[in-house]
Short mmCIF file of C-alpha atoms in Angstrom, two decimals:
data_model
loop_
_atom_site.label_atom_id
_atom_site.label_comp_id
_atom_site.label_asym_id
_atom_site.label_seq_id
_atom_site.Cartn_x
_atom_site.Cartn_y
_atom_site.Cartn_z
CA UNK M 1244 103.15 90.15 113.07
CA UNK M 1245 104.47 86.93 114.09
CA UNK M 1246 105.18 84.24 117.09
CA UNK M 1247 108.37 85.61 117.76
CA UNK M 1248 110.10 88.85 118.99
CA UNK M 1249 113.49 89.81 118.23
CA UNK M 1250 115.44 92.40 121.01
CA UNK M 1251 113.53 95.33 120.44
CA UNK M 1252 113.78 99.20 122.90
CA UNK M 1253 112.12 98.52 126.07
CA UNK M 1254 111.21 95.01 125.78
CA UNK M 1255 113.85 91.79 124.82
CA UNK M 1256 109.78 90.17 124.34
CA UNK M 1257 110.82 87.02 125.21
CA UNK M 1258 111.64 86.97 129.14
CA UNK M 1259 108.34 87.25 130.89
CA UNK M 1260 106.78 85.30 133.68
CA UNK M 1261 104.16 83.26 133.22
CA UNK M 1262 100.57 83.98 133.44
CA UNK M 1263 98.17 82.51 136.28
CA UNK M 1264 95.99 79.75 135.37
CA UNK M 1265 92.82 81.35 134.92
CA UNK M 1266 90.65 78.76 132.31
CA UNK M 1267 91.33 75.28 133.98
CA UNK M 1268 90.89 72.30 131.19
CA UNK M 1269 88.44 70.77 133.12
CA UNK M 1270 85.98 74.10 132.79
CA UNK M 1271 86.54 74.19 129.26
CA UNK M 1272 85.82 70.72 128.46
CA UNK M 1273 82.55 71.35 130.62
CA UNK M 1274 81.93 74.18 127.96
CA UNK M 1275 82.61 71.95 125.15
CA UNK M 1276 80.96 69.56 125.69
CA UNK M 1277 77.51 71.74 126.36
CA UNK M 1278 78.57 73.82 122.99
CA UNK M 1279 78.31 70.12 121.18
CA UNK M 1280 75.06 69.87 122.71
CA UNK M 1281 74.00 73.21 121.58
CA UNK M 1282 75.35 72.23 117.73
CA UNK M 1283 73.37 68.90 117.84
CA UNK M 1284 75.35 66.03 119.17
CA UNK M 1285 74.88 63.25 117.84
CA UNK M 1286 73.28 64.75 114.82
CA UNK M 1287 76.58 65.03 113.04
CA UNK M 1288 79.09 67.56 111.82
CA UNK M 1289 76.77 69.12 109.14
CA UNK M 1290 74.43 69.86 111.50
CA UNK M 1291 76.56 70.91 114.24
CA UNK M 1292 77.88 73.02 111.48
CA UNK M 1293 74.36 74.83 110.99
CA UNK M 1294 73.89 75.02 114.57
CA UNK M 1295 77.25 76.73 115.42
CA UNK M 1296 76.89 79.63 112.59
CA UNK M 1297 73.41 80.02 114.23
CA UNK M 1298 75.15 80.15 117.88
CA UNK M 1299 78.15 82.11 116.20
CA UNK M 1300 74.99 85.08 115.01
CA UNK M 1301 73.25 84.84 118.36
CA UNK M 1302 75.10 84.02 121.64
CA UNK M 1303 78.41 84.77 123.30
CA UNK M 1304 80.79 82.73 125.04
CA UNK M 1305 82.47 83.02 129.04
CA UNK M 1306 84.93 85.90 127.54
CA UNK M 1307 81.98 88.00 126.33
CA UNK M 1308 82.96 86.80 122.97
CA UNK M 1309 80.30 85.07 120.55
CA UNK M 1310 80.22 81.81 120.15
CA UNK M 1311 81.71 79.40 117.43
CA UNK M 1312 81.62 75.57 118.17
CA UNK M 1313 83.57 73.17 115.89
CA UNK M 1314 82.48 69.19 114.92
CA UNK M 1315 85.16 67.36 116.40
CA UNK M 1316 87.75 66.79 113.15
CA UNK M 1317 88.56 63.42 111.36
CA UNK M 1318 91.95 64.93 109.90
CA UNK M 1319 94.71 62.55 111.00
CA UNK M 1320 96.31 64.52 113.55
CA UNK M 1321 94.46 67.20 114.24
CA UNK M 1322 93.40 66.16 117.95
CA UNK M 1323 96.23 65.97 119.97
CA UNK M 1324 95.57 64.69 123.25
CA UNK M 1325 97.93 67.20 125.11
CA UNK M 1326 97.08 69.29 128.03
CA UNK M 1327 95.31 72.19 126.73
CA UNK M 1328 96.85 75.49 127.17
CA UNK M 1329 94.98 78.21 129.27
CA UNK M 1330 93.24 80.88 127.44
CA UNK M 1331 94.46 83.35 129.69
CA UNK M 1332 97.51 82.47 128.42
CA UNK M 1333 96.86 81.74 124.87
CA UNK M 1334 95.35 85.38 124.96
CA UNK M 1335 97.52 87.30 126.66
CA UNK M 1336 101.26 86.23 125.78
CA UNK M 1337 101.00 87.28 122.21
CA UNK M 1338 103.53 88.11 119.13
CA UNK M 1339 101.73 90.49 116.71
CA UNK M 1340 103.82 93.53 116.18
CA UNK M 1341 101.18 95.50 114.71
CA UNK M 1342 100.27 96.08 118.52
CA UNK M 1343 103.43 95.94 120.22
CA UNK M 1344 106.53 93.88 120.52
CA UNK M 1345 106.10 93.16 124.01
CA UNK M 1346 104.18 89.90 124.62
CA UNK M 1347 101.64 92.02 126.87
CA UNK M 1348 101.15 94.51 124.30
CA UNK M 1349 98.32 92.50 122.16
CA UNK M 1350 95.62 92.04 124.77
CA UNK M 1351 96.33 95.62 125.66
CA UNK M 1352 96.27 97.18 122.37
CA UNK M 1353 93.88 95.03 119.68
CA UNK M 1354 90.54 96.29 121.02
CA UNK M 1355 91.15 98.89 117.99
CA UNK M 1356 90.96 96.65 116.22
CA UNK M 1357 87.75 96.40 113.70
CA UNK M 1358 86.81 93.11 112.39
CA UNK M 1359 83.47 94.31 111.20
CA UNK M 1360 83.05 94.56 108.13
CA UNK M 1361 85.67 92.48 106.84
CA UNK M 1362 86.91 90.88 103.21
CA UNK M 1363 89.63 88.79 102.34
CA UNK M 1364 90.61 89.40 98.49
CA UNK M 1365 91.57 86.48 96.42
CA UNK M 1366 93.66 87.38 93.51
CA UNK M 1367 96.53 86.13 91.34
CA UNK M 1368 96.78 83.00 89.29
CA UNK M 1369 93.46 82.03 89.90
CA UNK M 1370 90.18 81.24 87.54
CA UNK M 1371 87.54 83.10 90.20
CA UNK M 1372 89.23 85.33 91.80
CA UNK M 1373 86.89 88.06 94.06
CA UNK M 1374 86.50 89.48 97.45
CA UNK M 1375 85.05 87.57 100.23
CA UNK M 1376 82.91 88.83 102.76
CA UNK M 1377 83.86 87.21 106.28
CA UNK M 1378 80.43 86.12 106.72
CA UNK M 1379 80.51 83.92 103.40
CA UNK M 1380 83.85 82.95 104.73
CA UNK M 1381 82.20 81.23 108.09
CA UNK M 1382 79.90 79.18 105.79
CA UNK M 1383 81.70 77.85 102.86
CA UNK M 1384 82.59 74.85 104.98
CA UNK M 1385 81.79 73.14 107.91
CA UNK M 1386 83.72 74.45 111.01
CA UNK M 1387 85.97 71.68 112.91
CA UNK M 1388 87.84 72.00 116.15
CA UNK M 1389 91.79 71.39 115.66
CA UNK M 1390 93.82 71.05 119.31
CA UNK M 1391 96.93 71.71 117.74
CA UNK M 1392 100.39 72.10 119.22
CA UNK M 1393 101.65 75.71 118.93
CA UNK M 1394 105.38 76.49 118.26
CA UNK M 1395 107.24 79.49 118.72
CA UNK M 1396 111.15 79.89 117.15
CA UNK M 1397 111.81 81.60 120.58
CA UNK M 1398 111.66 77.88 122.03
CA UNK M 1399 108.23 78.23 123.43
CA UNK M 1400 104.69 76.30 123.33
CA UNK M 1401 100.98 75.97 123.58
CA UNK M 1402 98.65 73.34 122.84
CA UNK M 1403 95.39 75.16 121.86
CA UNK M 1404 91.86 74.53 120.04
CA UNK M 1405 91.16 76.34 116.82
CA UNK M 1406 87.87 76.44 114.97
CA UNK M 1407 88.08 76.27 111.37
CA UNK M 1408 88.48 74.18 108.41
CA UNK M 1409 91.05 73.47 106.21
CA UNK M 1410 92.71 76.45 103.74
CA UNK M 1411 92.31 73.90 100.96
CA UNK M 1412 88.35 73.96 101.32
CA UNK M 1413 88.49 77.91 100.17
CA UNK M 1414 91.44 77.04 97.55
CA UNK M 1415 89.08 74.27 95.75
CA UNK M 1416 86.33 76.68 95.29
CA UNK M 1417 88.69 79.66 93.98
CA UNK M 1418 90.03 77.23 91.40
CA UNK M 1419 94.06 78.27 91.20
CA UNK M 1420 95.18 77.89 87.58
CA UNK M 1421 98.16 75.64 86.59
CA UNK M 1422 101.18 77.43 87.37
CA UNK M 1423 99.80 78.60 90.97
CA UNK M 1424 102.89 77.24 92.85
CA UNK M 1425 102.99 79.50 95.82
CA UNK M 1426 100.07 81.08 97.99
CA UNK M 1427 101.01 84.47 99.78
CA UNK M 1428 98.86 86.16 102.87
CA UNK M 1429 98.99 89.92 103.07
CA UNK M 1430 97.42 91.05 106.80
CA UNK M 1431 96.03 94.51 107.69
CA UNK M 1432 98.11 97.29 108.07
CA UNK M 1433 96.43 99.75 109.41
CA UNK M 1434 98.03 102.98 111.38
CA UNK M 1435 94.23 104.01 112.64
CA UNK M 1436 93.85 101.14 114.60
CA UNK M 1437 97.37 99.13 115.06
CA UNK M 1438 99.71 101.34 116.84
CA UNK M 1439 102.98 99.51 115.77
CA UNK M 1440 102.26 99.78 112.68
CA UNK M 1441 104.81 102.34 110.48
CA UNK M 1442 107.42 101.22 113.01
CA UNK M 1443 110.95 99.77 111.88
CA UNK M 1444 110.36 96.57 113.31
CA UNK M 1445 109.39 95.23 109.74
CA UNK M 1446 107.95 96.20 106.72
CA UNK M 1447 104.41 96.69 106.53
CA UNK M 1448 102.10 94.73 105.34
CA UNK M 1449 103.20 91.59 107.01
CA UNK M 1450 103.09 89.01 104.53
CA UNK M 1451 103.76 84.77 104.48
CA UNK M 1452 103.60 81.92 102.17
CA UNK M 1453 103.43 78.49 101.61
CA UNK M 1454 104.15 76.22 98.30
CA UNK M 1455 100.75 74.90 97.24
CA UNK M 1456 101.07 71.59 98.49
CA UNK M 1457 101.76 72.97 101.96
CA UNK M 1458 98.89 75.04 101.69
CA UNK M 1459 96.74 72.34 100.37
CA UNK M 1460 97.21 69.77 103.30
CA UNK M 1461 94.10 69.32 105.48
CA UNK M 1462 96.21 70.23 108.13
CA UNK M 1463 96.63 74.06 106.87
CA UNK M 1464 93.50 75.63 109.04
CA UNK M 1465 91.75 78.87 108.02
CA UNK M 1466 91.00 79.61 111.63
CA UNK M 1467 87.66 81.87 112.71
CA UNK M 1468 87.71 81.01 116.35
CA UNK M 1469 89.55 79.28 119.38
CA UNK M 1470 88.11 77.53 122.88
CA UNK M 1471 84.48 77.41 120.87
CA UNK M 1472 84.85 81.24 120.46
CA UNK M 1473 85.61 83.74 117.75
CA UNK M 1474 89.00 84.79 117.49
CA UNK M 1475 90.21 87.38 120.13
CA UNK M 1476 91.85 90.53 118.47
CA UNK M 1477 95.12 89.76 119.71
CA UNK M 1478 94.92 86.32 118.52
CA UNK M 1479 94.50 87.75 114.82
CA UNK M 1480 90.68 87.64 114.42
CA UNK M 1481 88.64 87.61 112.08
CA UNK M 1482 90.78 85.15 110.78
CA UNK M 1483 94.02 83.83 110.38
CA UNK M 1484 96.19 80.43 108.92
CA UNK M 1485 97.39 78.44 111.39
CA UNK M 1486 100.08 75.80 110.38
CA UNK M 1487 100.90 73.60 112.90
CA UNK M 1488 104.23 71.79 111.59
CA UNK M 1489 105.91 75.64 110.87
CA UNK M 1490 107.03 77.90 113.12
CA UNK M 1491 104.21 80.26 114.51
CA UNK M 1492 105.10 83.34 112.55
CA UNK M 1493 104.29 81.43 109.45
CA UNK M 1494 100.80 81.30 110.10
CA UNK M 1495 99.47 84.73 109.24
CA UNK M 1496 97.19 86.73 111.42
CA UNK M 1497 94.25 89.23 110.14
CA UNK M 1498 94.22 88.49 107.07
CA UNK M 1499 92.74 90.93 103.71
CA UNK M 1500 94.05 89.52 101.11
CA UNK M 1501 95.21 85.39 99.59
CA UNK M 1502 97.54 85.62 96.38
CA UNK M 1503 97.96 83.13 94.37
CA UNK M 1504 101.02 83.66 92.19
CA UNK M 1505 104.28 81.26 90.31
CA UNK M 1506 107.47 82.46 92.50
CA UNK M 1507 108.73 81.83 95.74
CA UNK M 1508 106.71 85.08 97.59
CA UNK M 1509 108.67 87.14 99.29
CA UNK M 1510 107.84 87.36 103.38
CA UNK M 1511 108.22 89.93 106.20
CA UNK M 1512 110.74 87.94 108.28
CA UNK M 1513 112.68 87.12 105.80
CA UNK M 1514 112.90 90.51 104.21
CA UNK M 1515 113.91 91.68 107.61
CA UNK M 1516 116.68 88.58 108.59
CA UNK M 1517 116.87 86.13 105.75
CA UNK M 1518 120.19 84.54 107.66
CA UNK M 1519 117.55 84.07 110.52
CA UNK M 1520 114.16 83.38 108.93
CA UNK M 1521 113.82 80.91 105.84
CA UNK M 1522 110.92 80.55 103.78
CA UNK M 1523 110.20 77.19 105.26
CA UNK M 1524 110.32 77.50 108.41
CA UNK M 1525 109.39 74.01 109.51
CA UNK M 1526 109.89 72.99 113.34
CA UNK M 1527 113.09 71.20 113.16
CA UNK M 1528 115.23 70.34 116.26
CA UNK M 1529 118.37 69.90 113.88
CA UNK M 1530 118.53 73.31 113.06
CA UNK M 1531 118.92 76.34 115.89
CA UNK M 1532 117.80 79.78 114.77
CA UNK M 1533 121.30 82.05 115.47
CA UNK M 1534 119.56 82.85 118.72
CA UNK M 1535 117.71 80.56 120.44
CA UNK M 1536 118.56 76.58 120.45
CA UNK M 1537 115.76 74.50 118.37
CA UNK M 1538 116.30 71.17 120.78
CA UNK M 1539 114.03 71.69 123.64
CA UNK M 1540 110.90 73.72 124.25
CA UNK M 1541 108.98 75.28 126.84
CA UNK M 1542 105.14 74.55 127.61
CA UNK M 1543 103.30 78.00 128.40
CA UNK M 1544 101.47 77.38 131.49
CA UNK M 1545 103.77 73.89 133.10
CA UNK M 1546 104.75 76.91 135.66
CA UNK M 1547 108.55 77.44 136.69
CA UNK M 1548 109.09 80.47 134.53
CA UNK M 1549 112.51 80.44 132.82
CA UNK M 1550 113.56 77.94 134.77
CA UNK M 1551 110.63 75.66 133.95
CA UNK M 1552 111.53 71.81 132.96
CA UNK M 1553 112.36 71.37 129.05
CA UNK M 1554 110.55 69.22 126.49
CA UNK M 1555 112.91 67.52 123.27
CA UNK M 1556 111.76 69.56 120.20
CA UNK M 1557 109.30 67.11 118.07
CA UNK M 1558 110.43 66.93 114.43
CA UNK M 1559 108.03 68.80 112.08
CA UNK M 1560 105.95 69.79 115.56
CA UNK M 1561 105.07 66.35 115.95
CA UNK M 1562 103.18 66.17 112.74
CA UNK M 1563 106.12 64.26 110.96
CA UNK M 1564 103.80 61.39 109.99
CA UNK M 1565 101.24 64.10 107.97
CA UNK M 1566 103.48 65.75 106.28
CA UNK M 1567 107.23 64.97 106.58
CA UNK M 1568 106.51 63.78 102.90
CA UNK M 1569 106.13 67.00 101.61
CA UNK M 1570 110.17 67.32 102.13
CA UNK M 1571 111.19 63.96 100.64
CA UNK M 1572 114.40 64.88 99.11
CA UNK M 1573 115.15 68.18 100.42
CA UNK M 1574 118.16 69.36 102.65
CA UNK M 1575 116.15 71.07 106.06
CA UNK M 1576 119.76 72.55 106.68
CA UNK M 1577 119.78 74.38 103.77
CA UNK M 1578 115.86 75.08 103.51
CA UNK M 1579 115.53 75.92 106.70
#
C-alpha cells in the first residue's frame, strides 16, 4: 500500500487523466458548515466532539457513508487555506496495492473490504499495551478536521480534509517505555478480501515507521474520516496515519496493529527499493527520487492532464515551520 506506483504489467499507474469535478468546494463547505451545526456550533470542540460520535452512530453523509464531523483544529498548520481537492478525486485516484496497482483499481476493488469489527493491537516497548476496539478508538479524543496538503513521490497532489486527532493522543495513553525510539504500523493483509494481496509487488504486510518524535508531533493524524465522513475503503478506512510533511506512502493505510520497539523498523518500500525509498521520506525538492524529479508538483483536479501547469515543490510539504526542527543537524541527501 502506498501513494505511489512503480511500472507494474498492464498499468505504468501513474499516467491517467484526470477525473471530472464532481464535489465542487463550494457544496462541501455548504455541508460543513451544516455538519458544525449538527455538532453544536458555538458550543465548542468537546461538544461538537459528543455530537459527531452521535452523528458518526446514526446518520450518513452525501456518499451514503456515515457521518463524522471534526471541531475545526488549533494545531499550527493544520488548516491550509488551499483549494480543496474533489472527493471524486481524492476517492478514486488511489495507491493501495492491496487492491490494485492501477490508480482506478481502489474504488473498484475495496468494497471487500470489512472494517467491521475492527482492532488495532498495540504492542512492543510499551507499559499498557492491548487491543483496541475501533469504536474506543473514535472516542479516546476529540475528533478535529485537518485540510492538509497531500504529496505523492510520483510528483502529484491533493489538498484534502481529514477527521482525526493527533497519533500522539493514543501514544500518551499507551504509555511507551524509555527506549521506545521508533513506532512501526503493520496494515491488513488479507487474501479474502484484498485481491493484490500475495502478489510480488511487495511484501506483505505493508508496514511504515516513524522515530518517536515524528510520531509524536500534533501534526501526525490518526485519521477515521475525510470531507465530514468516515473513511472510504479505498482511502484506507477504518483508519489510517496521515503525515503531511512525508511522502504519502509513509502514512499507513488500514491499520491492525502499532509497535512500539528500539531500532530503526524495517518498511515495505524500502525492503522492496532501498536506493529509491528511505526511511524518511520527507518532501524535499533537493532530492529527486531516481524516477520522477522532486522540484515541481502537480495539483489533482487544476485540469490539463499531463500537461497541466507545475507548482515549485514546498520544502517539508510546506510544513517547514512545524517541524523542519525535527532535522536540525541532519544531511536530507543522505537521509532521504
Amino acid at each position: 500500500m502506498s501513494f505511489h506506483s512503480r511500472p507494474q504489467g498492464r498499468n505504468s499507474g501513474f499516467i491517467h487523466p484526470l477525473s471530472s469535478e464532481i464535489t465542487p468546494r463550494a457544496i462541501y463547505e455548504s455541508r460543513r458548515d451544516l455538519l458544525k451545526l449538527m455538532a453544536g456550533g458555538a458550543a465548542g470542540a468537546a461538544l461538537a466532539s459528543f455530537a459527531g460520535r452521535e452523528a458518526f452512530a446514526q446518520a450518513t453523509g452525501p456518499h451514503k457513508l456515515a457521518l463524522l464531523p471534526g471541531a475545526k483544529s488549533a494545531v499550527p498548520g493544520a488548516q491550509t487555506m488551499e483549494k480543496l481537492t474533489d472527493y471524486k478525486d481524492a476517492t478514486s485516484y488511489n495507491n493501495f496495492y492491496e487492491f490494485g496497482t492501477d490508480k482506478g483499481d481502489p474504488v473498484k476493488n475495496a468494497g471487500t473490504l470489512k472494517t467491521r469489527p475492527w482492532t488495532v493491537e498495540v504492542e512492543g516497548l510499551v507499559k499498557k499495551p492491548g487491543k483496541y476496539g475501533i469504536e474506543d478508538l473514535l472516542k479516546l479524543s476529540a475528533q478535529e478536521e485537518r485540510i492538509y496538503r497531500l504529496r505523492c513521490v510520483e510528483g502529484w497532489s491533493m489538498v484534502i480534509p481529514w477527521v482525526g486527532y493527533s497519533l500522539a493522543e493514543l501514544i500518551k495513553k499507551v504509555e511507551p517505555q524509555g527506549n521506545a525510539k521508533y513506532v512501526e504500523f503493520v496494515t491488513l493483509a488479507d487474501p479474502k478480501t484484498m485481491p493484490f494481496v500475495g502478489s510480488r509487488v511487495l511484501e506483505w504486510p505493508y508496514t511504515e515507521g516513524l522515530r518517536m518524535d515524528e510520531a509524536m508531533h500534533p501534526l501526525t493524524l490518526l485519521a477515521f474520516g475525510m470531507y465530514g465522513e468516515v473513511l472510504p475503503n479505498q482511502n484506507g478506512a477504518p483508519v489510517r496515519i496521515v503525515v503531511p510533511w512525508k511522502y504519502g506512502f509513509k502514512s499507513a493505510k488500514s491499520i491492525v496493529k502499532i509497535r512500539f520497539v528500539e531500532k530503526e523498523p524495517s518498511t515495505a518500500w524500502n525492503k522492496a527499493a532501498a536506493q529509491e525509498y528511505g526511511f524518511y521520506s520527507n518532501v524535499n525538492p533537493n532530492v529527486d527520487h531516481p524516477r520522477w524529479s522532486q522540484a515541481t508538483e502537480r495539483r489533482i483536479g487544476d485540469g490539463g492532464g499531463l500537461f497541466a501547469k507545475r507548482n515549485k515543490t514546498l520544502m517539508f510539504n510546506g510544513y517547514e515551520a512545524q517541524v523542519g526542527q525535527l532535522y536540525a543537524g541532519m544531511d536530507l541527501k543522505k537521509n532521504y
